[in-house]
């Protein structure tokens, strides 16, 4: 099978003198996004040879804690949806959704 198209997603991180992220920008031309400012990014990739997840977790030093809590909740929720689509495992999906609800309640997140 030949490759018909390619898509590139780029993340640029500006660091301070201690190598702590001050600014994060991302570009996804297919999504019409160019140098969009963000406060946090989580990227996971699968190493199929080693059977392990590799990740990059970044957030700027001015990311508000309350926003980070919402970001985590939304990330966990969307990972649950992705897990369900990928595995069709309804039992584990239900347990994950229960945890997301618990997480939201304990953090007192509203309308998320």
Short mmCIF file of C-alpha atoms in Angstrom, two decimals:
data_model
loop_
_atom_site.label_atom_id
_atom_site.label_comp_id
_atom_site.label_asym_id
_atom_site.label_seq_id
_atom_site.Cartn_x
_atom_site.Cartn_y
_atom_site.Cartn_z
CA UNK A 1 0.00 0.00 0.00
CA UNK A 2 1.44 3.37 -0.99
CA UNK A 3 1.20 6.53 1.07
CA UNK A 4 -1.22 8.95 -0.57
CA UNK A 5 -1.03 11.85 1.85
CA UNK A 6 1.04 13.08 4.76
CA UNK A 7 0.07 15.33 7.61
CA UNK A 8 2.40 17.16 9.98
CA UNK A 9 1.67 18.41 13.48
CA UNK A 10 4.32 20.66 14.98
CA UNK A 11 4.84 21.74 18.60
CA UNK A 12 7.19 24.62 19.44
CA UNK A 13 8.22 25.13 23.07
CA UNK A 14 9.91 28.30 24.30
CA UNK A 15 11.92 27.62 27.45
CA UNK A 16 13.29 29.86 30.16
CA UNK A 17 16.91 29.70 31.35
CA UNK A 18 16.02 26.66 33.53
CA UNK A 19 14.42 24.85 30.57
CA UNK A 20 10.91 25.32 31.95
CA UNK A 21 8.26 25.94 29.28
CA UNK A 22 7.17 29.57 29.08
CA UNK A 23 5.20 29.33 25.84
CA UNK A 24 3.87 26.48 23.73
CA UNK A 25 2.64 26.84 20.16
CA UNK A 26 1.26 24.21 17.83
CA UNK A 27 0.56 24.00 14.12
CA UNK A 28 -1.63 21.56 12.21
CA UNK A 29 -1.99 22.77 8.65
CA UNK A 30 -4.69 20.20 7.83
CA UNK A 31 -6.76 21.72 10.62
CA UNK A 32 -6.00 25.29 9.57
CA UNK A 33 -4.12 25.88 12.84
CA UNK A 34 -0.93 27.92 12.71
CA UNK A 35 1.19 28.77 15.75
CA UNK A 36 -1.77 28.49 18.13
CA UNK A 37 -0.81 29.40 21.69
CA UNK A 38 -1.58 26.78 24.33
CA UNK A 39 -0.78 26.35 28.00
CA UNK A 40 -0.45 22.55 28.05
CA UNK A 41 0.03 19.53 25.79
CA UNK A 42 0.11 15.79 26.37
CA UNK A 43 1.42 13.60 23.58
CA UNK A 44 1.59 9.80 23.80
CA UNK A 45 3.03 7.45 21.22
CA UNK A 46 3.21 3.66 21.22
CA UNK A 47 6.54 1.86 20.81
CA UNK A 48 5.32 -1.45 19.38
CA UNK A 49 8.73 -3.11 19.66
CA UNK A 50 9.13 -2.43 23.38
CA UNK A 51 5.36 -2.57 24.07
CA UNK A 52 5.43 0.68 25.98
CA UNK A 53 3.93 4.11 25.86
CA UNK A 54 6.23 7.08 25.38
CA UNK A 55 4.99 10.50 26.29
CA UNK A 56 5.67 14.18 26.42
CA UNK A 57 3.77 16.13 29.09
CA UNK A 58 4.25 19.89 28.86
CA UNK A 59 2.67 22.85 30.54
CA UNK A 60 3.72 26.44 30.88
CA UNK A 61 4.71 27.82 34.24
CA UNK A 62 1.76 30.22 34.10
CA UNK A 63 -0.84 27.47 33.53
CA UNK A 64 -3.51 28.07 36.20
CA UNK A 65 -4.02 25.09 38.53
CA UNK A 66 -7.80 25.24 38.05
CA UNK A 67 -7.32 25.04 34.28
CA UNK A 68 -4.94 22.08 34.73
CA UNK A 69 -7.62 20.24 36.73
CA UNK A 70 -10.14 20.80 33.94
CA UNK A 71 -7.56 19.79 31.33
CA UNK A 72 -6.90 16.51 33.18
CA UNK A 73 -10.60 15.78 33.54
CA UNK A 74 -11.29 16.44 29.86
CA UNK A 75 -8.24 14.38 28.83
CA UNK A 76 -9.35 11.44 30.97
CA UNK A 77 -12.88 11.70 29.55
CA UNK A 78 -11.73 11.79 25.93
CA UNK A 79 -9.30 8.91 26.58
CA UNK A 80 -12.28 6.94 27.89
CA UNK A 81 -14.20 7.64 24.67
CA UNK A 82 -11.17 6.64 22.60
CA UNK A 83 -10.73 3.45 24.62
CA UNK A 84 -14.36 2.53 23.99
CA UNK A 85 -14.09 3.12 20.23
CA UNK A 86 -10.82 1.20 20.01
CA UNK A 87 -11.72 -1.83 22.15
CA UNK A 88 -15.52 -2.02 22.42
CA UNK A 89 -14.89 -3.00 26.06
CA UNK A 90 -18.11 -1.76 27.67
CA UNK A 91 -17.31 -3.02 31.17
CA UNK A 92 -14.01 -1.14 31.45
CA UNK A 93 -15.46 1.91 29.69
CA UNK A 94 -18.20 2.05 32.31
CA UNK A 95 -15.63 1.85 35.12
CA UNK A 96 -13.54 4.57 33.50
CA UNK A 97 -16.60 6.83 33.14
CA UNK A 98 -17.43 6.28 36.82
CA UNK A 99 -13.88 7.32 37.72
CA UNK A 100 -14.14 10.45 35.54
CA UNK A 101 -17.37 11.40 37.33
CA UNK A 102 -15.70 10.78 40.71
CA UNK A 103 -12.67 12.83 39.63
CA UNK A 104 -14.92 15.73 38.55
CA UNK A 105 -16.94 15.63 41.76
CA UNK A 106 -13.87 15.52 44.04
CA UNK A 107 -12.32 18.49 42.22
CA UNK A 108 -15.67 20.30 42.30
CA UNK A 109 -15.57 20.91 38.55
CA UNK A 110 -18.78 22.38 37.21
CA UNK A 111 -20.27 21.92 33.74
CA UNK A 112 -17.39 19.71 32.54
#
